XYZ file of C-alpha atoms in Angstrom:
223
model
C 110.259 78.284 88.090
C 108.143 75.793 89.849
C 106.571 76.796 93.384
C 105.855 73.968 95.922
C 103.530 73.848 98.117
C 101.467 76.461 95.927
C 99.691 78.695 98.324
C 96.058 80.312 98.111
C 95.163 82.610 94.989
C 94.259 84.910 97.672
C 97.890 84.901 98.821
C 99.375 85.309 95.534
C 97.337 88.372 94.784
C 98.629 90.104 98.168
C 102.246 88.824 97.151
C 102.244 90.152 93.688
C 100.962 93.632 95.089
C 103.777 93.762 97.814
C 106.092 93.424 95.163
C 104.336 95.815 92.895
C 104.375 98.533 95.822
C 108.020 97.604 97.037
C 109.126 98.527 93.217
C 107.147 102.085 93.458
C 107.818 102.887 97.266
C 110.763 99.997 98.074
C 108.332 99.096 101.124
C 104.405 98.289 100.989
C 102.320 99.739 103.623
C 99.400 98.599 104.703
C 96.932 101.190 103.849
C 98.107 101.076 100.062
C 97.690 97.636 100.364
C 94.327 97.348 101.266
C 93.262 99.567 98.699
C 95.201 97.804 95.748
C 93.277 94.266 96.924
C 90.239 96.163 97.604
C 89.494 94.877 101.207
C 89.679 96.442 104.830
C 92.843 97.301 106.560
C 92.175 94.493 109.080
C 91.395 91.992 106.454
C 95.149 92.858 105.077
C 96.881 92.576 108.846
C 95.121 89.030 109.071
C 96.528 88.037 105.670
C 99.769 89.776 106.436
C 100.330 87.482 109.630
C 99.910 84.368 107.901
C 102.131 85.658 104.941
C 104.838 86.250 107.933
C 104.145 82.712 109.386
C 105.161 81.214 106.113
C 108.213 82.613 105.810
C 107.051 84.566 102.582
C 107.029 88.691 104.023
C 108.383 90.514 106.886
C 106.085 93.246 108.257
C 107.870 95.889 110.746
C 105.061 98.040 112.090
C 104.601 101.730 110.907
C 107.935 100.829 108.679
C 105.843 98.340 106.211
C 105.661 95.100 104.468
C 108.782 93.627 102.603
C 108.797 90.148 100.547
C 111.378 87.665 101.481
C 113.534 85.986 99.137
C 110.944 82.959 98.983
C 107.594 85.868 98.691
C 109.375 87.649 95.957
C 110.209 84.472 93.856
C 106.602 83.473 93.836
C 105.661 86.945 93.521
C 107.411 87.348 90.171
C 106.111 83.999 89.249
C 102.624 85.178 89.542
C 103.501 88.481 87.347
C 105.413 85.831 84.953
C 101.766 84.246 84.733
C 100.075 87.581 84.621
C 101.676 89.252 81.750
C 101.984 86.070 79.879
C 97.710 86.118 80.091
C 98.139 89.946 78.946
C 100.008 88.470 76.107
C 97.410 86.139 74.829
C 94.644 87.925 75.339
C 95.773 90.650 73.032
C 97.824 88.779 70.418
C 95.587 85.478 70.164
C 91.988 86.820 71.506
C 92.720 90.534 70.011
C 91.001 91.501 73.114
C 91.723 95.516 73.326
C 94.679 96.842 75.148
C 92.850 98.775 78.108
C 91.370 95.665 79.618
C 93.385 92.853 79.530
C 94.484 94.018 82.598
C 91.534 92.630 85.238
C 91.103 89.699 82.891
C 95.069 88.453 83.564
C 94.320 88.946 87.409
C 91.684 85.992 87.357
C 93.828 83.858 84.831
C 96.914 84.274 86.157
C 95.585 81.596 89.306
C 94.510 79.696 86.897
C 96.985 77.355 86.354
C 100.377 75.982 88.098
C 103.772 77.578 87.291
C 104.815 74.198 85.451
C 102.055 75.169 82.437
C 103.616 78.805 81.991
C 106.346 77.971 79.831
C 104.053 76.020 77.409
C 102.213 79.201 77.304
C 105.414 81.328 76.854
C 106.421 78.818 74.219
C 102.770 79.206 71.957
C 103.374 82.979 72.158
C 106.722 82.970 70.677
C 108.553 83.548 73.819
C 107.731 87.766 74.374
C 110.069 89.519 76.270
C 107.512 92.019 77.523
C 103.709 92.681 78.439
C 101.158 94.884 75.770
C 102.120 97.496 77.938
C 105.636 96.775 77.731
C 106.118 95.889 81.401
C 108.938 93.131 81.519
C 108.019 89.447 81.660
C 110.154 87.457 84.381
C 111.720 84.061 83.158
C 111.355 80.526 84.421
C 114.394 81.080 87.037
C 112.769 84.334 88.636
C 114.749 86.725 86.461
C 113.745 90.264 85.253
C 115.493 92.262 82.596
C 114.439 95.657 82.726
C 115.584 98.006 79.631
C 117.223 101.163 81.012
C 114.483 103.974 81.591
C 113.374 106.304 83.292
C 109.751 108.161 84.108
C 108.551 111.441 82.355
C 108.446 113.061 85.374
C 112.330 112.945 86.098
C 113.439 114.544 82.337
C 114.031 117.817 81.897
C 112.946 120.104 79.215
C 113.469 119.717 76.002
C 114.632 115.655 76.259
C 112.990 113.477 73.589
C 112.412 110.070 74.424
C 110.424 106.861 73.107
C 107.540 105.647 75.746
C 108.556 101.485 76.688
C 105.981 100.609 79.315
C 103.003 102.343 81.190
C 103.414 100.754 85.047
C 99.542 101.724 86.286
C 97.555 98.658 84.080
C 93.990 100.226 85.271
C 91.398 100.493 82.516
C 90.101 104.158 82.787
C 94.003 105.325 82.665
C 95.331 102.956 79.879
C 91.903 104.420 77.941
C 92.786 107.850 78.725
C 96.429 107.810 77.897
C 95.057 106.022 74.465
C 93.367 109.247 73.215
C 96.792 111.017 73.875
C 98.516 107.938 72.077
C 100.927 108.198 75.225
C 101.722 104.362 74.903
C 104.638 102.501 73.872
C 106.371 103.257 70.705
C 105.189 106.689 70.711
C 107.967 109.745 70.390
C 107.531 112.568 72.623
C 109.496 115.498 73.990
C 109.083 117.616 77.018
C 108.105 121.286 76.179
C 107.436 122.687 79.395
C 107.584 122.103 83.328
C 105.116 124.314 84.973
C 106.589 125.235 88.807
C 105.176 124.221 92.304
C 104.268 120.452 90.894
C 102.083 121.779 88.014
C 101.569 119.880 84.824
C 104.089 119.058 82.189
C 103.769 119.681 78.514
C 104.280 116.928 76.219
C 104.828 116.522 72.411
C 103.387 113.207 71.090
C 104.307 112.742 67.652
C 103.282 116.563 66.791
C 99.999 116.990 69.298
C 100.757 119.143 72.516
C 99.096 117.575 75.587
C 99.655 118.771 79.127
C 99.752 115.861 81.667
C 99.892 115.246 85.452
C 102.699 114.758 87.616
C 100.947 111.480 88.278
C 100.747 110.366 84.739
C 104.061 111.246 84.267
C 105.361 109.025 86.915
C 103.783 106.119 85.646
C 104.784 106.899 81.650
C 108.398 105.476 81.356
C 111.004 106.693 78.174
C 114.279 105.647 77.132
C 116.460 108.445 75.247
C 115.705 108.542 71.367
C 119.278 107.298 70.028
């Protein structure tokens, strides 16, 4: 996919969030917003307005912040970029799993959308991200294998973790000394009641997670 007329870096960041948030909350709102780019909620209204002027979001107030068909395309070019970076920088730079994460923010504006499939080419083509998030094609395509979160199975499901959706540092560490990551076989022991933790089997070790680790954790059914 090749964008013309290639907009700020600045703008691509707030893009590729929108999108993030739209896929956790199908709408972004401003205050989440804001604290995902790390900048005041007026700061986010100014950038939102111009993002509306170019034809790339619609913002309804107290409703939130959608992409439009243009926004979203260069939004998933941007992740296409991003996880691509998160690719390289742990199969060519063996750079460790947990941090790859800030590092692809500041490459993936580093260069133009016509240099990404070069890039995907020298890395064999992957089909997902280190943390097995799914890496969009040249046309603006996403495959997404069928999953679902931990927090939505019931007890005594086993499943096989695919991809960790929260890429911050301190969580992907902390869900490293429960080996929670992709590839790893678990199975749901217990639900506590009134949105207490759940316990978790991970290939033989008990650990008792969050809802909100759970919700970010995503398993397919073992076959």
């Amino acid at each position: 996919m090749y964008i013309k007329n290639p907009i700020s870096s600045t703008m691509e960041e707030y893009l590729e969030n929108i999108y993030r948030l739209e896929e956790e909350y199908y709408v972004a709102k401003t205050k989440l917003l804001a604290e995902m780019v790390g900048v005041s909620l007026g700061t986010v209204t100014n950038t939102i307005t111009s993002l509306e002027k170019k034809g790339l979001v619609t913002h309804e107030p107290y409703k939130g912040i959608r992409l439009t068909e243009t926004g979203k395309k260069i939004a998933l070019d941007v992740i296409r970029r991003h996880r691509l970076f998160e690719c390289l920088l742990t199969d060519i730079l063996k750079i460790d799993w947990s941090k790859i994460h800030s590092y692809a923010c500041k490459l993936e504006h580093a260069i133009t959308s016509d240099l990404t499939k070069p890039l995907e080419k020298a890395l064999g083509h992957p089909e997902t991200c280190p943390h097995g998030n799914p890496i969009p094609t040249a046309c603006g395509g996403i495959l997404e294998e069928e999953a679902q979160p931990i927090v939505d199975l019931d007890k005594g499901i086993k499943s096989v973790v695919i991809r960790i959706t929260n890429e911050k540092q301190e969580l992907l560490e902390y869900l490293m000394t429960l080996n929670l990551i992709p590839g790893s076989h678990i199975e749901v022991m217990e639900i506590a009641p009134f949105n207490g933790p759940i316990t978790v089997k991970i290939d033989k070790h008990e650990h008792a997670i969050s809802k909100k680790i759970a919700s970010i954790v995503w398993v397919k059914n073992e076959a």
